[in-house]
mmCIF file of C-alpha atoms and ligand atoms in Angstrom:
data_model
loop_
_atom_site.group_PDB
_atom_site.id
_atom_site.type_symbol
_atom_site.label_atom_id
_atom_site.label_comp_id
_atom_site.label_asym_id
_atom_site.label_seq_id
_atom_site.Cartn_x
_atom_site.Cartn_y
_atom_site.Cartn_z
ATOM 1 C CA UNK R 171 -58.494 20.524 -74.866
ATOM 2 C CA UNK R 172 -57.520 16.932 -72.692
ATOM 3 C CA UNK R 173 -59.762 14.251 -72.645
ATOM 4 C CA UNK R 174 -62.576 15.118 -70.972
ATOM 5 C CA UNK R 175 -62.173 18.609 -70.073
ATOM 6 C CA UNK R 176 -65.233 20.700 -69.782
ATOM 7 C CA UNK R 177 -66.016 23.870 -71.258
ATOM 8 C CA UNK R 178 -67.798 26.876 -69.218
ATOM 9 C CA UNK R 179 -70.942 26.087 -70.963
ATOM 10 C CA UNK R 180 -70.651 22.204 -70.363
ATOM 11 C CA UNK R 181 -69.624 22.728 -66.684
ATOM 12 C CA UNK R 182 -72.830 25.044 -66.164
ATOM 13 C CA UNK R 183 -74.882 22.393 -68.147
ATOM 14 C CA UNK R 184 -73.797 19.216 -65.829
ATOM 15 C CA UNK R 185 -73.832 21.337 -62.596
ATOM 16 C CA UNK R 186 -77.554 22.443 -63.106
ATOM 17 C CA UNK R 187 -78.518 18.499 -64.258
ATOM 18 C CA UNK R 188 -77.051 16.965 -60.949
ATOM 19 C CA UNK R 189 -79.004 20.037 -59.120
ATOM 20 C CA UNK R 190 -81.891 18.953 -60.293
ATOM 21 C CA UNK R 191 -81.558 15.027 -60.496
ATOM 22 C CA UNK R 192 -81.146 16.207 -56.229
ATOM 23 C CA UNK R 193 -84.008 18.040 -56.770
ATOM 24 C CA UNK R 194 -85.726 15.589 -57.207
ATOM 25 C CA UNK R 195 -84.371 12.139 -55.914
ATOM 26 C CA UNK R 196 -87.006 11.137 -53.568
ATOM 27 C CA UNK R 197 -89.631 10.982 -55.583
ATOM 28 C CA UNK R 198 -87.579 10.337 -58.821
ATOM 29 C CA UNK R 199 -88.901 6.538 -59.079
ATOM 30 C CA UNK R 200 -92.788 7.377 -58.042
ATOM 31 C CA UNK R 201 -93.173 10.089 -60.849
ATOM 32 C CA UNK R 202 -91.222 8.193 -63.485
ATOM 33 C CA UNK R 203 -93.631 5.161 -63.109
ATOM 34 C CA UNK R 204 -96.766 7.619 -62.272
ATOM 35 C CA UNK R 205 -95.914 10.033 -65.325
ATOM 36 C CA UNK R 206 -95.389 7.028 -67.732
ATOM 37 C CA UNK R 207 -97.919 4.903 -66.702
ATOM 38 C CA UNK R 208 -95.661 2.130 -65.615
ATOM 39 C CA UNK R 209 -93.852 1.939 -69.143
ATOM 40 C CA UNK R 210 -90.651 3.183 -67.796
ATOM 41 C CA UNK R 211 -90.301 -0.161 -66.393
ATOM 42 C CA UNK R 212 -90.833 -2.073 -69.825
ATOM 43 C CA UNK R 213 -88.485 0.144 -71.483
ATOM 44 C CA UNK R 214 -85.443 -0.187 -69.364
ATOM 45 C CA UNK R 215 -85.989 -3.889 -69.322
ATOM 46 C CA UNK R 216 -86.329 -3.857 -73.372
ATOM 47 C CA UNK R 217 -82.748 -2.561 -73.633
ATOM 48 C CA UNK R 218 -81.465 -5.045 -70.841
ATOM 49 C CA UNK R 219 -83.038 -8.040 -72.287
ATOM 50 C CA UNK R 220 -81.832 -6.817 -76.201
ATOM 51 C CA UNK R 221 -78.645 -6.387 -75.083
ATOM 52 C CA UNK R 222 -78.277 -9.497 -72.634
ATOM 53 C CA UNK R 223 -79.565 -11.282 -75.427
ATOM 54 C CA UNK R 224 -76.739 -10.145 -77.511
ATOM 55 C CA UNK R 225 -74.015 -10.964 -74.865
ATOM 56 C CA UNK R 226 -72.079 -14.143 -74.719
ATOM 57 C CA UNK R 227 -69.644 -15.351 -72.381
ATOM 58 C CA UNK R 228 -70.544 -16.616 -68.838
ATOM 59 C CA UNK R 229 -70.273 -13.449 -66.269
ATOM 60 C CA UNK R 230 -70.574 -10.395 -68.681
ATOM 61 C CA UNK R 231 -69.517 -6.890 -67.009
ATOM 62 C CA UNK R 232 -71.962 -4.349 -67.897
ATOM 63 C CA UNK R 233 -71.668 -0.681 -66.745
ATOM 64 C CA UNK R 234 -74.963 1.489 -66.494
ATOM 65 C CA UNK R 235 -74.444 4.986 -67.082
ATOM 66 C CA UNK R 236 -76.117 7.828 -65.428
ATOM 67 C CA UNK R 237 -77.478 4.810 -63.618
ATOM 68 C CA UNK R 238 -79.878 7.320 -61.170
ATOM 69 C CA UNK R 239 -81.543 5.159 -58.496
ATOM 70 C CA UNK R 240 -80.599 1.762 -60.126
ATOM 71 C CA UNK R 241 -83.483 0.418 -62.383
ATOM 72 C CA UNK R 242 -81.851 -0.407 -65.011
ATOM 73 C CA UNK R 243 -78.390 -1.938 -63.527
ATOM 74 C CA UNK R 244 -81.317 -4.169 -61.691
ATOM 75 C CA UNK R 245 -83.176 -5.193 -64.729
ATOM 76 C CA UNK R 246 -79.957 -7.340 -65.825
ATOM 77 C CA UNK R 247 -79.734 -11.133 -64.457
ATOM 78 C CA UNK R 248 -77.259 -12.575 -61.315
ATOM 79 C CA UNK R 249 -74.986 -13.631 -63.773
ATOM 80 C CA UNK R 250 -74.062 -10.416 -64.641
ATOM 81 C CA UNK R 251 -71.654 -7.802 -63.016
ATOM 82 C CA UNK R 252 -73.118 -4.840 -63.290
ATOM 83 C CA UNK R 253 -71.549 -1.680 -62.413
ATOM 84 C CA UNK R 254 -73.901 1.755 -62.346
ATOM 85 C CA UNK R 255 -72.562 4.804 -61.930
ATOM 86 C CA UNK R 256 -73.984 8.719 -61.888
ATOM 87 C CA UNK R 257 -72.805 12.040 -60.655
ATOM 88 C CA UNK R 258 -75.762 12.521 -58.775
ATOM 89 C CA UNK R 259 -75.314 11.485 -55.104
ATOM 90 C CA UNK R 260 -78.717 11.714 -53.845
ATOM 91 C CA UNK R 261 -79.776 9.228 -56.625
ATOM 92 C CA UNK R 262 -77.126 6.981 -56.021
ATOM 93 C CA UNK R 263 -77.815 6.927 -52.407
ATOM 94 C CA UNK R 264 -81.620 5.684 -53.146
ATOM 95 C CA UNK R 265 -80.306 3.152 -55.725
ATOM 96 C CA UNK R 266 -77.916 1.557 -53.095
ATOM 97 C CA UNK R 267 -80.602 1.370 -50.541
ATOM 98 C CA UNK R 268 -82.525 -0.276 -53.249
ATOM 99 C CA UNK R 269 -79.942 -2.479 -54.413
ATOM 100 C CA UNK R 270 -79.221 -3.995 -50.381
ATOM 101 C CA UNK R 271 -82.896 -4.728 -50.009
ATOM 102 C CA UNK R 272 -83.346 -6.876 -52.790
ATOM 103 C CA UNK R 273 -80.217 -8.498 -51.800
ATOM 104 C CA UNK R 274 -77.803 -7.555 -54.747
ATOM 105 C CA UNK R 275 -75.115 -6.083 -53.588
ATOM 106 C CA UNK R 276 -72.764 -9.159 -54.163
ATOM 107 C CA UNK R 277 -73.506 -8.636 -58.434
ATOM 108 C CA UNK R 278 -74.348 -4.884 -58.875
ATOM 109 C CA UNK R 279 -72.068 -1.846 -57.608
ATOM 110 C CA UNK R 280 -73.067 1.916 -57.576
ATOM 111 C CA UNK R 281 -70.531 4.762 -57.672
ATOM 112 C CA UNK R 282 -70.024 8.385 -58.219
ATOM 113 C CA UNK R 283 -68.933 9.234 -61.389
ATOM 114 C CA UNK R 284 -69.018 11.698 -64.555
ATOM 115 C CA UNK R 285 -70.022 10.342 -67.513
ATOM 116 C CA UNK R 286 -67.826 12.297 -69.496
ATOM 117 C CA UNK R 287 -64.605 11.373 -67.764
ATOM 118 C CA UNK R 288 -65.172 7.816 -66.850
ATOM 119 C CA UNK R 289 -63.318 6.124 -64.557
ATOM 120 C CA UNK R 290 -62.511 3.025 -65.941
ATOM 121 C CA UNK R 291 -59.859 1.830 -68.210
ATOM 122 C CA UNK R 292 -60.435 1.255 -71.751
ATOM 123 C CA UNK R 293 -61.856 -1.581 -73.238
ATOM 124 C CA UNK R 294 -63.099 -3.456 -69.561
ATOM 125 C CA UNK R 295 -66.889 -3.582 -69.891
ATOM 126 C CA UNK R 296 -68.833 -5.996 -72.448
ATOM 127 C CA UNK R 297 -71.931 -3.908 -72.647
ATOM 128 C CA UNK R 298 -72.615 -0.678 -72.028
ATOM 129 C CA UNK R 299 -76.102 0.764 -71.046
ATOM 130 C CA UNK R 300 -77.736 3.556 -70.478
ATOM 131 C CA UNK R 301 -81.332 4.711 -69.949
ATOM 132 C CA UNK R 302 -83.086 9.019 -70.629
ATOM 133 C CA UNK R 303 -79.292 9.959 -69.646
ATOM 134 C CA UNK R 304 -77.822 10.630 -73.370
ATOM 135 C CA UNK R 305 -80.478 13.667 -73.458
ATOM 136 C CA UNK R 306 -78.788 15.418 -70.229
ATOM 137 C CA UNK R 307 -75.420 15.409 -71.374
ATOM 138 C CA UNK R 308 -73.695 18.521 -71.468
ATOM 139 C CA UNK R 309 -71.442 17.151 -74.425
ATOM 140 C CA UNK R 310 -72.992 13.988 -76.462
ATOM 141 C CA UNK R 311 -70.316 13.083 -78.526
ATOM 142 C CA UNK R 312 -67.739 13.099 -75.454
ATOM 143 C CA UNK R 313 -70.295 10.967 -73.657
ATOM 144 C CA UNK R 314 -70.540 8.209 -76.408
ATOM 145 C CA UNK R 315 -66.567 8.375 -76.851
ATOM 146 C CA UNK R 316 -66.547 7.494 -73.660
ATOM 147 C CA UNK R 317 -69.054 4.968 -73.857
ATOM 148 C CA UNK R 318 -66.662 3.520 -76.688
ATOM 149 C CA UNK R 319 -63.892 3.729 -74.714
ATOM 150 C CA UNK R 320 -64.441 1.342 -72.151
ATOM 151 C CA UNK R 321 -66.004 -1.193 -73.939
ATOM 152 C CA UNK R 322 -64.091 -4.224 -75.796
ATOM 153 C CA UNK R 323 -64.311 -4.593 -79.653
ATOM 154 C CA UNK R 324 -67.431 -5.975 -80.149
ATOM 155 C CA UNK R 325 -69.120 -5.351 -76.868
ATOM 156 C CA UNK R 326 -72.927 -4.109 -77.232
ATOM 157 C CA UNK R 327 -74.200 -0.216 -76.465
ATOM 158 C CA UNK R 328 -77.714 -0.330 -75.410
ATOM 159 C CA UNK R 329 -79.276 3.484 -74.822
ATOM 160 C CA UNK R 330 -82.787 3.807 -74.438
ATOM 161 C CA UNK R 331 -84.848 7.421 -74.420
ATOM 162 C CA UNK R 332 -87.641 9.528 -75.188
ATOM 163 C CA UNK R 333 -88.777 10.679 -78.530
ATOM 164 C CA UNK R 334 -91.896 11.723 -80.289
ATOM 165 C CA UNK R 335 -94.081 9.834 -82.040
ATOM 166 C CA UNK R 336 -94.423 10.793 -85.380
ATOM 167 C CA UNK R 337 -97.920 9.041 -86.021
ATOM 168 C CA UNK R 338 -100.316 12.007 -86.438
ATOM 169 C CA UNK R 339 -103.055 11.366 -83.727
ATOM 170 C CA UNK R 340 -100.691 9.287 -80.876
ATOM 171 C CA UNK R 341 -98.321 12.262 -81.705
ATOM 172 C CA UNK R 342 -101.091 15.110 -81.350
ATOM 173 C CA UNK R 343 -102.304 13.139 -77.816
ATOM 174 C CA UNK R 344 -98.860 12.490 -76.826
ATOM 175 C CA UNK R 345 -97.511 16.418 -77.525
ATOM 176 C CA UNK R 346 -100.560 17.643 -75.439
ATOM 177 C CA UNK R 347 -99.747 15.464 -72.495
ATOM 178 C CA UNK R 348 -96.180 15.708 -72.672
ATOM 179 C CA UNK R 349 -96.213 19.546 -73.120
ATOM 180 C CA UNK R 350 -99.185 20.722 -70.850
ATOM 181 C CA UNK R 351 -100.264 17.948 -68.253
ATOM 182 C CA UNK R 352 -96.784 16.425 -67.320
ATOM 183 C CA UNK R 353 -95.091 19.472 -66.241
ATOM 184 C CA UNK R 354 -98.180 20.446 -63.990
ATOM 185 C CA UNK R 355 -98.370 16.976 -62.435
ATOM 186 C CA UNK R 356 -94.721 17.105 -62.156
ATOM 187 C CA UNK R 357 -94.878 20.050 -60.450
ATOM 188 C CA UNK R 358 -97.475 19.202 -58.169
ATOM 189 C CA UNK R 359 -96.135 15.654 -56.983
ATOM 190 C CA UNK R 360 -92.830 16.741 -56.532
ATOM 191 C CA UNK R 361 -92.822 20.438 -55.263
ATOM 192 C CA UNK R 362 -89.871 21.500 -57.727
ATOM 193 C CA UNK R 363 -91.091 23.704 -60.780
ATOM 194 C CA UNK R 364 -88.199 23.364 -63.027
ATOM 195 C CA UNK R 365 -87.381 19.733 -63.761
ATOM 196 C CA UNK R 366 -91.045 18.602 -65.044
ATOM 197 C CA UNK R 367 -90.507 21.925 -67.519
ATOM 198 C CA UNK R 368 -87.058 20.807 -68.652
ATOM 199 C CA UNK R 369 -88.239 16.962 -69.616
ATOM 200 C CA UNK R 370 -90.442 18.257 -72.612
ATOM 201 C CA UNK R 371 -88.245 20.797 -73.531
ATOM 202 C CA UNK R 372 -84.758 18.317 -73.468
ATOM 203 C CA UNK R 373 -86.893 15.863 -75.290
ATOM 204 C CA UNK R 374 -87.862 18.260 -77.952
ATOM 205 C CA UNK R 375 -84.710 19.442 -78.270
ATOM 206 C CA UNK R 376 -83.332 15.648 -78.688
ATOM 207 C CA UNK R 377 -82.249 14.908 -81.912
ATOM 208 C CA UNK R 378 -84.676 11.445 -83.749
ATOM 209 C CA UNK R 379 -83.153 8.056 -83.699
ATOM 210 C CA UNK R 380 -82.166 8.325 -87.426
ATOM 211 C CA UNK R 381 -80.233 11.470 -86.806
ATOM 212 C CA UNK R 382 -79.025 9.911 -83.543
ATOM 213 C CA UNK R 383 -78.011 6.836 -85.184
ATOM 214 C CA UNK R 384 -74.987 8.424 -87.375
ATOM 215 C CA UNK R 385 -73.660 10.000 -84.101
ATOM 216 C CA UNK R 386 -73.164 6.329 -82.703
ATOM 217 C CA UNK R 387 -71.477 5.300 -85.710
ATOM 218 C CA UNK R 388 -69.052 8.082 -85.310
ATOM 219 C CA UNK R 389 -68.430 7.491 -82.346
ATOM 220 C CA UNK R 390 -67.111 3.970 -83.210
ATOM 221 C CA UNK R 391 -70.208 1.623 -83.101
ATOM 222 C CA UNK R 392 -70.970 -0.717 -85.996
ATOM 223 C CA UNK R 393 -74.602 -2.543 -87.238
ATOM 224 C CA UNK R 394 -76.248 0.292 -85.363
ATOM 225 C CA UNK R 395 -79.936 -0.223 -85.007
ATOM 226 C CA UNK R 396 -83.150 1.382 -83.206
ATOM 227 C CA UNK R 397 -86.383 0.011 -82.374
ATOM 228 C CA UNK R 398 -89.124 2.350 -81.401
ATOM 229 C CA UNK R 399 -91.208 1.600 -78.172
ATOM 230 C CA UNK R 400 -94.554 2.113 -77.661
ATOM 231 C CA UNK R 401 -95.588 3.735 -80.607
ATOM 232 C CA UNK R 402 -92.175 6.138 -80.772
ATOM 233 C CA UNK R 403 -92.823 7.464 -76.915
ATOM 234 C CA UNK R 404 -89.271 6.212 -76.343
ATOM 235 C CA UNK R 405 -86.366 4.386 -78.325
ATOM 236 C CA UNK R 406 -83.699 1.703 -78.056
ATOM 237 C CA UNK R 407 -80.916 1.993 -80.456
ATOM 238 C CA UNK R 408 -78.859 -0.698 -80.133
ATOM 239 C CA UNK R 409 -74.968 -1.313 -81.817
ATOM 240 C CA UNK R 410 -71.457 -2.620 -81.483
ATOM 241 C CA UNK R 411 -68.328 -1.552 -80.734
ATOM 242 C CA UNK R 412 -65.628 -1.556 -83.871
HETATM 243 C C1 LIG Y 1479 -83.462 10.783 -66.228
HETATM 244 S S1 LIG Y 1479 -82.306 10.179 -65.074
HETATM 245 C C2 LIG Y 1479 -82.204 8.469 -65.545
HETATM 246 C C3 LIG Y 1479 -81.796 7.593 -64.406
HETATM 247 C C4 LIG Y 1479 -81.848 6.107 -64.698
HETATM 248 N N1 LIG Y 1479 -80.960 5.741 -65.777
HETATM 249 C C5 LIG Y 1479 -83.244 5.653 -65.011
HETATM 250 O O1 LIG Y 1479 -83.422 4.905 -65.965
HETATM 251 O O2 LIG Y 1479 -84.164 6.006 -64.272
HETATM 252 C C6 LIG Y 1479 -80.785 10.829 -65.719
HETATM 253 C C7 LIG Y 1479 -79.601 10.502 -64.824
HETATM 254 O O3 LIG Y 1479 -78.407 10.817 -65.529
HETATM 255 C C8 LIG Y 1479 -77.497 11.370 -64.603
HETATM 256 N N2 LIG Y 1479 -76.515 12.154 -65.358
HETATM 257 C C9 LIG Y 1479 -76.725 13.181 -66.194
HETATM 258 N N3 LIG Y 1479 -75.547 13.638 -66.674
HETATM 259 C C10 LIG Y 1479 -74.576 12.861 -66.114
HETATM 260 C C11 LIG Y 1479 -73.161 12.836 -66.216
HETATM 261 N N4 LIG Y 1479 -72.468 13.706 -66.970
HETATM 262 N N5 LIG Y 1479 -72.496 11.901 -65.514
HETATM 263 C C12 LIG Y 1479 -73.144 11.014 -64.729
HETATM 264 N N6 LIG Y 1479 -74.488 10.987 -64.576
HETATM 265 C C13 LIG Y 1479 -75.200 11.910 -65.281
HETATM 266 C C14 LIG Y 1479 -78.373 12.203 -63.678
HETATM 267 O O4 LIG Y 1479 -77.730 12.485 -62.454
HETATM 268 C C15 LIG Y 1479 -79.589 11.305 -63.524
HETATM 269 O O5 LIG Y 1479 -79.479 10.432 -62.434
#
């Protein structure tokens, strides 16, 4: 099969996740920060601080992947060039409109674009990030070739997501929410039934960071490491590119 090529299956998978990323644009950013109790925020800029931490180099190019309305491309500092791109218009459309009004146009760029067939070159970014997208793939290991791909030896992947916490009561609390009160609210706030249903069930259907971990390797990343984020809620794994 060429590079990038999508199966049936896949096709069917990425169609019905850009559906419902429309779905649910408008009010994408107010349940995110309602439904996590503001932690969204401190997650994505975890994984942008880690990784600009990690960066050297005076203007580093960073591309955000599955960027949605442009969070995460805006966590990173003016000195950086960031790049976002998604395959979801209507979230790219809110991010821009985001993105002019805080006067950043000039340093971060949105486009259109599949995450499985990127359209860069290889080896052109320094970092690559990319925040609750790795879940919604349709194919995970063609999305962190990719990944690979257009990053320079030794440039830094940065992917945060959800998980589950493993410690018995936070997990027991965090399964009832997660399971039985978020899709309701979800529901409520944004007047679309399915999405709030899929989030729990993706997420439980995500494979842990240390069987995640491996995958990255494969994939061509080196010294990769996780760190777990409020108690396991979400994770940042964190590696370089061989
Ligand atoms: C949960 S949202 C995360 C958005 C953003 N990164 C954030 O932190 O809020 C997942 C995003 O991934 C995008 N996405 C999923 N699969 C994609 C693919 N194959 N190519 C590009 N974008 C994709 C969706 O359109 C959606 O905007």
């Amino acid at each position: 099969m060429p590079k990038g090529a999508h199966t049936n299956e896949e096709m069917r998978k990425s169609r019905q996740v850009r559906e419902m990323f429309g779905s649910i644009a408008a009010r994408y950013d107010l349940l995110n920060h309602l439904l996590s109790g503001g932690m969204d925020r401190r997650w994505r800029r975890a994984c942008a601080t880690e990784v600009a931490s990690r960066l050297e180099g005076v203007n580093p190019r960073i591309l955000d992947i599955g960027c949605g309305t442009g969070d995460l491309s805006m966590d990173f500092p003016r000195p950086a060039w960031v790049v976002g791109c998604d395959f979801c218009g209507p979230m790219l459309e809110i991010g821009c409109a985001k993105i002019r009004a805080a006067g950043r146009s000039g340093q971060i760029a949105l486009l259109e674009a599949d995450a499985l067939m990127l359209p860069f070159a290889d080896g052109c970014f320094d970092a690559v990030v990319s925040a609750f997208v790795l879940r919604n793939l349709a194919n995970r290991e063609q999305g962190l070739s990719e990944m690979r791909r257009i990053l320079r030896p030794g440039g830094i992947i940065g992917i945060v997501d959800f998980s589950m916490p493993t410690a018995p009561v936070l997990g027991a609390l965090y399964h009832y929410y997660f399971f039985r009160i978020l899709p309701r609210l979800g529901k409520l706030i944004s007047g679309v039934d399915g999405p709030y249903r899929y989030l729990p069930e993706s997420v439980g259907n995500f494979p842990g960071p240390d069987d995640l971990r491996p995958r990255i390797e494969s994939a061509g990343f080196t010294s990769v490491e996780y760190r777990l984020l409020t108690g396991g809620v979400a994770v940042l794994l964190l590696g370089i590119a061989e």
